[in-house]
Backbone as JSON, one array per atom type, in Angstrom:
{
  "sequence": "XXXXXXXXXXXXXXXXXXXXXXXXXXXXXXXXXXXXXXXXXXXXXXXXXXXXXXXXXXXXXXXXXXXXXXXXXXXXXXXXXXXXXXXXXXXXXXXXXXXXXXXXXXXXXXXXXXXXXXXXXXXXXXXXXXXXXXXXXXXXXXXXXXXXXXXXXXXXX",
  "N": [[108.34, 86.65, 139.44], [111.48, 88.22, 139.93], [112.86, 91.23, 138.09], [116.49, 91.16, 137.19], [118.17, 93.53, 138.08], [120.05, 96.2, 135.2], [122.84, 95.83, 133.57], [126.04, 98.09, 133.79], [127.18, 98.01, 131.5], [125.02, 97.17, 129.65], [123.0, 99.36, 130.3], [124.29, 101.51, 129.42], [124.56, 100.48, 125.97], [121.61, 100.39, 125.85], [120.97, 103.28, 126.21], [122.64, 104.1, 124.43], [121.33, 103.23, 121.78], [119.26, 103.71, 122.34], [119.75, 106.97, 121.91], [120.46, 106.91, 118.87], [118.36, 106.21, 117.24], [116.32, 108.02, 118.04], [117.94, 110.16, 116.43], [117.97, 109.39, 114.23], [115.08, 109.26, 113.21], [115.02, 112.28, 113.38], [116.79, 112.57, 111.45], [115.44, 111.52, 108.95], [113.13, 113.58, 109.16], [114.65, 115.42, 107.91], [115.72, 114.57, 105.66], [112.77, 114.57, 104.13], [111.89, 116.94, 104.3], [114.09, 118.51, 102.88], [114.03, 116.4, 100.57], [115.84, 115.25, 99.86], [116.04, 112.12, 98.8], [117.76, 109.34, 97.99], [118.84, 109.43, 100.54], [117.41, 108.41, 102.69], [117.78, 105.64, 102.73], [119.63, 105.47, 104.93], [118.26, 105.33, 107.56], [116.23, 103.92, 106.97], [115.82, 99.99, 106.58], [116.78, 98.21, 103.11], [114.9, 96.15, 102.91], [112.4, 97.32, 104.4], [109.18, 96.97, 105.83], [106.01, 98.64, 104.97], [103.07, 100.89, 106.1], [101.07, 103.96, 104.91], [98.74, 104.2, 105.67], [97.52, 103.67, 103.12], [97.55, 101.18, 102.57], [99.81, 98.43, 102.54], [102.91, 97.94, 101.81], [106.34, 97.51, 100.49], [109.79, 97.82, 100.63], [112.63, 99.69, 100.0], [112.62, 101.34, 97.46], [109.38, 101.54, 97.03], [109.1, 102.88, 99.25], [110.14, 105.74, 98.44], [109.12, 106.18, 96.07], [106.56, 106.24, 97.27], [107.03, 108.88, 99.29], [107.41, 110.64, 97.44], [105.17, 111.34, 95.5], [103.96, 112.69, 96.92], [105.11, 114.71, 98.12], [107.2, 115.88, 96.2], [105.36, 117.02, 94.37], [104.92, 118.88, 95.99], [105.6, 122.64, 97.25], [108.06, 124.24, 99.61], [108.01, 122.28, 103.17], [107.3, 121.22, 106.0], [108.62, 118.61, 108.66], [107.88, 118.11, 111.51], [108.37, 116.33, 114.49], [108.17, 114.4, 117.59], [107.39, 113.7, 121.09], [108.81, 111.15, 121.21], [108.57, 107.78, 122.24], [110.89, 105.46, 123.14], [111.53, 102.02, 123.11], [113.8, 99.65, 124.0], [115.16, 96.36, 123.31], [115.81, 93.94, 125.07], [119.0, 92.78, 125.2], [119.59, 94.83, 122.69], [119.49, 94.85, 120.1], [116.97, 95.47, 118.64], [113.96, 97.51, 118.32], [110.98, 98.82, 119.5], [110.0, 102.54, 118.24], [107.86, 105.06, 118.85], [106.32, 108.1, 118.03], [105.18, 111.4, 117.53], [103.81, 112.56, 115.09], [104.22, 116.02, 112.7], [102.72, 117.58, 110.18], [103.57, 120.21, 107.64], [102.66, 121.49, 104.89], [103.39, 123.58, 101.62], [102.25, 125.39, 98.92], [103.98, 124.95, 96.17], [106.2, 128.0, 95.34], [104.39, 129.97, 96.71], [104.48, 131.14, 98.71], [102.9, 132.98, 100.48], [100.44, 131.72, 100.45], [97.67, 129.45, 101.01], [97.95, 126.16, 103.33], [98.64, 123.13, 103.76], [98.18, 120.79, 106.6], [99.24, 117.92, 108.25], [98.61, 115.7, 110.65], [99.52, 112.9, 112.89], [100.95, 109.94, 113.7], [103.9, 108.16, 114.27], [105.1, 104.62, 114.51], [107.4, 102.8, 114.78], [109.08, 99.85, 113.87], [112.38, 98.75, 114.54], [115.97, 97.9, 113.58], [119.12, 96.65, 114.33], [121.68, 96.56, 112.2], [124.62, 95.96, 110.59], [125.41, 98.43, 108.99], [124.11, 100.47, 110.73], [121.26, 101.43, 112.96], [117.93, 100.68, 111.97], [115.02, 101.16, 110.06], [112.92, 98.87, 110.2], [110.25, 98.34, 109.83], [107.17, 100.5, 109.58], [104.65, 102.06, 110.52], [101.96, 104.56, 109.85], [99.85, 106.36, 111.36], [97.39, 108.26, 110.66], [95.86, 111.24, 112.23], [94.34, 113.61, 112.44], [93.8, 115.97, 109.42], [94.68, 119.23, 107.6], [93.26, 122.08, 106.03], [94.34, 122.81, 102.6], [94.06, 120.64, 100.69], [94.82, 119.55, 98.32], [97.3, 120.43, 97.96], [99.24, 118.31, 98.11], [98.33, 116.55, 96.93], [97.71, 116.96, 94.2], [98.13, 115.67, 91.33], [98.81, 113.17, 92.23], [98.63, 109.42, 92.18]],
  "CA": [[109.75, 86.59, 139.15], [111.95, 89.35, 140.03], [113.73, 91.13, 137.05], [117.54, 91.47, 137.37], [119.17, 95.05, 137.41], [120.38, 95.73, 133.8], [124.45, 96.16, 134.2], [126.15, 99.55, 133.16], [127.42, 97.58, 129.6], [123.74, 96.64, 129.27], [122.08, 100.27, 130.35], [124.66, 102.01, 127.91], [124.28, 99.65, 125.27], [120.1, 100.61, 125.93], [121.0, 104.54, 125.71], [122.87, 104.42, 122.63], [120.01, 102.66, 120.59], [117.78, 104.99, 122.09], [120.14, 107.9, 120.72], [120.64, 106.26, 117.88], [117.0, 106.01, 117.26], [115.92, 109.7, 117.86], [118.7, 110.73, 115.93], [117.32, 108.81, 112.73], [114.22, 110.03, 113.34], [115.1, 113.92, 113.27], [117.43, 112.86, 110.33], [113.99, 111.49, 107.93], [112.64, 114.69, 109.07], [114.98, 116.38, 107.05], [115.38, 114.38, 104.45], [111.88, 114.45, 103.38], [112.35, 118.84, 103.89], [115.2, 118.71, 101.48], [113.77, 116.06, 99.51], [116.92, 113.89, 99.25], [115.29, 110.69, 98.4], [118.49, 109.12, 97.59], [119.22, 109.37, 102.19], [116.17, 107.22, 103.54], [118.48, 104.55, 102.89], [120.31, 106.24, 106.05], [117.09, 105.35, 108.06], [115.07, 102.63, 106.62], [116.26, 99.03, 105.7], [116.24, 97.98, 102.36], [113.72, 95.09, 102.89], [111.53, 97.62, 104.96], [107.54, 96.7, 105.12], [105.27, 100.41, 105.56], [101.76, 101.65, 105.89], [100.88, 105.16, 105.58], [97.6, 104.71, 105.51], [96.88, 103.23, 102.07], [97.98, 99.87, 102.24], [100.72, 97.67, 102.88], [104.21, 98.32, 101.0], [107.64, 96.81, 101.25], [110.75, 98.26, 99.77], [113.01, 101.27, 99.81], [112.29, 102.26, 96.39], [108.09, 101.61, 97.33], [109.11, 104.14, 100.15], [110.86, 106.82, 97.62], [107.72, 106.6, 95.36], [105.22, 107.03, 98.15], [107.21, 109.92, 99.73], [107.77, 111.56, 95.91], [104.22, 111.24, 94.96], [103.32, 113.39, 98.15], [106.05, 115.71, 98.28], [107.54, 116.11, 95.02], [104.42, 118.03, 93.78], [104.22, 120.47, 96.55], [106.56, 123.06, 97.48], [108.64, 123.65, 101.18], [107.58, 121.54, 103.52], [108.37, 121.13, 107.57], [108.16, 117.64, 109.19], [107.81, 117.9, 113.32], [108.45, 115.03, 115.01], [108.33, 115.0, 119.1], [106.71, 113.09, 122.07], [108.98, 110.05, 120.88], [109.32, 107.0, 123.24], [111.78, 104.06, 122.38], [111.79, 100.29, 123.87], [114.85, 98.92, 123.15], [114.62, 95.43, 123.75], [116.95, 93.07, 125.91], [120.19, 92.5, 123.55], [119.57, 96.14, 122.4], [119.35, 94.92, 118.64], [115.7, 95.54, 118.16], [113.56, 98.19, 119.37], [110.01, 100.01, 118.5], [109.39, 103.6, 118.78], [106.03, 105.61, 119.12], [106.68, 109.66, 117.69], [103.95, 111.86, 117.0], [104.64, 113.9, 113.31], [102.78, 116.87, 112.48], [103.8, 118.11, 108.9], [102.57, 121.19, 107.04], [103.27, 121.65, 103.23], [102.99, 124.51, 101.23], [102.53, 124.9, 97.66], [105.59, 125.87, 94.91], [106.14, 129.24, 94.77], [103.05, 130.43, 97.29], [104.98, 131.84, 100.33], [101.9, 133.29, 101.69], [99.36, 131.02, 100.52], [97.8, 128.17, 101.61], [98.81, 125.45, 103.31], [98.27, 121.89, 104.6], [98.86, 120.13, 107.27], [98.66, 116.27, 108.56], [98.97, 115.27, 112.17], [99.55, 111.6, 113.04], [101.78, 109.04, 114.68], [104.75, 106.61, 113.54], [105.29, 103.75, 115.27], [108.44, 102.02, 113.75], [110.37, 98.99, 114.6], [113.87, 99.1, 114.48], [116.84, 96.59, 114.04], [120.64, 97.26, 114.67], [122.31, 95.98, 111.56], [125.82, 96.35, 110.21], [125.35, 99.92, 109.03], [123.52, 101.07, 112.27], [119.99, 101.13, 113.33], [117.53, 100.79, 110.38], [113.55, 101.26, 110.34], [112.4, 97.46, 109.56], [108.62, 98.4, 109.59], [106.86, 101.82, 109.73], [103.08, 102.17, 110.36], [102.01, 105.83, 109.69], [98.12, 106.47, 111.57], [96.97, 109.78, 110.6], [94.79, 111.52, 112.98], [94.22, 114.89, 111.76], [94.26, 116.5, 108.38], [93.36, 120.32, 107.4], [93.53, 122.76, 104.91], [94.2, 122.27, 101.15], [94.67, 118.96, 100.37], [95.19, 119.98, 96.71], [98.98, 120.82, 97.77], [99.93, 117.16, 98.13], [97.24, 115.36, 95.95], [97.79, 117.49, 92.95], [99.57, 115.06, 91.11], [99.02, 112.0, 93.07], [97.96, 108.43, 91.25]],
  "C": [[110.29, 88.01, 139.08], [113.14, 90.37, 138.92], [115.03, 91.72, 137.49], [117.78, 92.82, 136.85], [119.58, 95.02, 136.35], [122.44, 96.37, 134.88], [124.84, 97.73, 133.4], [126.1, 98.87, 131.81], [126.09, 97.61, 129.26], [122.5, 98.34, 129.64], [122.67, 101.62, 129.42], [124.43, 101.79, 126.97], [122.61, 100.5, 125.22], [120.18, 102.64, 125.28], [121.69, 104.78, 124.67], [122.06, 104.49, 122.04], [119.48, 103.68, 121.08], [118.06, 106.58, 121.65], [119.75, 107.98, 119.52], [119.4, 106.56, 116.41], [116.45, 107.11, 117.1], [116.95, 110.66, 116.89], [118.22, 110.58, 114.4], [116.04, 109.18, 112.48], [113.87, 111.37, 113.07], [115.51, 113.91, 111.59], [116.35, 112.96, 108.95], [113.42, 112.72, 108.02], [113.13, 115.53, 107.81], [115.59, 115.99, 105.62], [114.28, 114.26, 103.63], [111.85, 116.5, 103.14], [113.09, 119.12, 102.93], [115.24, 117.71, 100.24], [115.22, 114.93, 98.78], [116.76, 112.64, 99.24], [116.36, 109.69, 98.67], [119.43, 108.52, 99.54], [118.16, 108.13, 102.84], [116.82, 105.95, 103.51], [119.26, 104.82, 104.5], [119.12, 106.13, 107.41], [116.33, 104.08, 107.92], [115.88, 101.56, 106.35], [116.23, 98.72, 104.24], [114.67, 97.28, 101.82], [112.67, 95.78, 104.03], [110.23, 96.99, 104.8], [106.5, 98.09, 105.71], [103.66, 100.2, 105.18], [101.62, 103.05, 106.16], [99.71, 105.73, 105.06], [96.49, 104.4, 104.26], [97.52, 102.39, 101.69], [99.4, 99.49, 102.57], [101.51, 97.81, 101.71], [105.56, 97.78, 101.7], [108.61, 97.62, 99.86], [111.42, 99.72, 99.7], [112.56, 101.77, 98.56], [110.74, 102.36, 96.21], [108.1, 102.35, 98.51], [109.2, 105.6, 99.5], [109.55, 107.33, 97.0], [106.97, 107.03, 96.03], [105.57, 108.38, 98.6], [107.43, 111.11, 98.39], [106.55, 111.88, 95.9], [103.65, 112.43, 95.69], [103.75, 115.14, 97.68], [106.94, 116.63, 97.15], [106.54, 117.41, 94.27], [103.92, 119.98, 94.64], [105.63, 121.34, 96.66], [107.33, 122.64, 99.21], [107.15, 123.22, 101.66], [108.67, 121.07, 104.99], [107.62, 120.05, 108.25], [108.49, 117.62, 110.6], [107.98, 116.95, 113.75], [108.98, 114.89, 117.02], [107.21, 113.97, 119.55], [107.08, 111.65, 121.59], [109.49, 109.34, 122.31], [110.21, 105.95, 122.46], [111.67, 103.49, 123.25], [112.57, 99.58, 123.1], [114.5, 97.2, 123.65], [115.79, 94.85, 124.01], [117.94, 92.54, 124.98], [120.76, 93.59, 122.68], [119.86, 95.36, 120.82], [117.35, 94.97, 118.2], [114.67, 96.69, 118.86], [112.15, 98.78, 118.38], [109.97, 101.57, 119.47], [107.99, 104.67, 118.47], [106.84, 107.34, 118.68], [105.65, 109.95, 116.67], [105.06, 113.13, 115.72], [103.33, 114.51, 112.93], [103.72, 118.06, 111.22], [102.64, 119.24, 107.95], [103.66, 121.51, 105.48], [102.67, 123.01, 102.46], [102.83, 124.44, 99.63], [103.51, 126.0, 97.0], [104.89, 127.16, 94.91], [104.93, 130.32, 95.64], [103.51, 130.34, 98.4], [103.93, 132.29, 101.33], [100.59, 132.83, 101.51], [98.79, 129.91, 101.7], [98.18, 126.75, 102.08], [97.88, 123.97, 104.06], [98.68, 120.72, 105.06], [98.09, 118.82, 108.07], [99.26, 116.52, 109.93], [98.79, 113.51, 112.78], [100.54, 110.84, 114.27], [102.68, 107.67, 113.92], [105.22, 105.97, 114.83], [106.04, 103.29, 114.38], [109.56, 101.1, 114.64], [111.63, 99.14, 113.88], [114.81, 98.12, 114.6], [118.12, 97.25, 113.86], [120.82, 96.23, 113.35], [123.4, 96.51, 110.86], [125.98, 98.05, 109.83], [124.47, 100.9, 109.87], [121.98, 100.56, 112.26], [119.21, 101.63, 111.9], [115.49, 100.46, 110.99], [113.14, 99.99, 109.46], [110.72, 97.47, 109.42], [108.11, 99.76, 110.22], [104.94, 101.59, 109.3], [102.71, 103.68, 110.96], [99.81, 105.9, 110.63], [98.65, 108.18, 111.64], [95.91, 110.32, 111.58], [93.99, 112.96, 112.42], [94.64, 115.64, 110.27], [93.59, 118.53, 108.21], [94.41, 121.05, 106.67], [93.52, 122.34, 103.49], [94.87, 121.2, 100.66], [95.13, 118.6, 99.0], [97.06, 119.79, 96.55], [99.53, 119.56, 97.43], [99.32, 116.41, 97.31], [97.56, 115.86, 94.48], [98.71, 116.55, 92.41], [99.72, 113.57, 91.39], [98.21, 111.08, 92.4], [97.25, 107.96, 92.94]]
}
């Protein structure tokens, strides 16, 4: 079966979301850098469901905690995010995307100390709903870790 051309409405429609999408993406970047907890709403659904790596979690405020617990204890902190694809899906209200994140943390006050950094991959589906595109499920695989793991654990239940 041969698949029909998409139409312009329908290949615009496709490049928005996939704006849309990378745009929300960059934005989490920098709300976990500046630590505005209070934004991930700007990104995530409420009724999200996440793994990052230690179990299954649902909930913006079971997002806030996990990203506090991390981040909260260390000092700056720069989240990369690059080599993202998106698949929007036919209707353009649903889409997953694949973006590799490679984040290095430092600790309070220790400008030229040590530092440590994770290297992984989010895969996150995505749904268009009334206040734009929203991360409905986020699965975090880590691939790489190194350095002092102290920076982010210090602290951590």
């Amino acid at each position: 079966m041969r698949k029909e051309p998409a139409t312009l409405h329908e290949t615009i429609a496709e490049l928005q979301a996939e704006r849309a999408i990378r745009e929300g993406l960059a934005r989490f970047a920098r709300v976990l850098d500046t630590k505005q907890w209070h934004a991930l709403a700007d990104v995530f659904a409420a009724d999200l469901t996440f793994d990052y790596g230690l179990g299954e979690h649902s909930g913006i405020a079971a997002l806030e905690a996990n990203m506090r617990r991390f981040l909260d204890v260390c000092g700056p902190s720069q989240h990369l995010i690059g080599s993202i694809t998106v698949d929007v899906a036919p209707g353009s209200l649903t889409a997953t995307s694949r973006a590799y994140v490679q984040a290095r943390h430092q600790r309070p006050g220790d400008t030229g100390g040590p530092v440590f950094d994770t290297n992984g991959e989010y895969i996150d589906r995505w749904t268009f709903r009334p206040e734009g595109w929203r991360i409905t499920r986020r699965d975090a695989l880590w691939q790489t870790n190194s350095g002092d793991a102290a920076i982010i654990w210090s602290g951590a239940n």
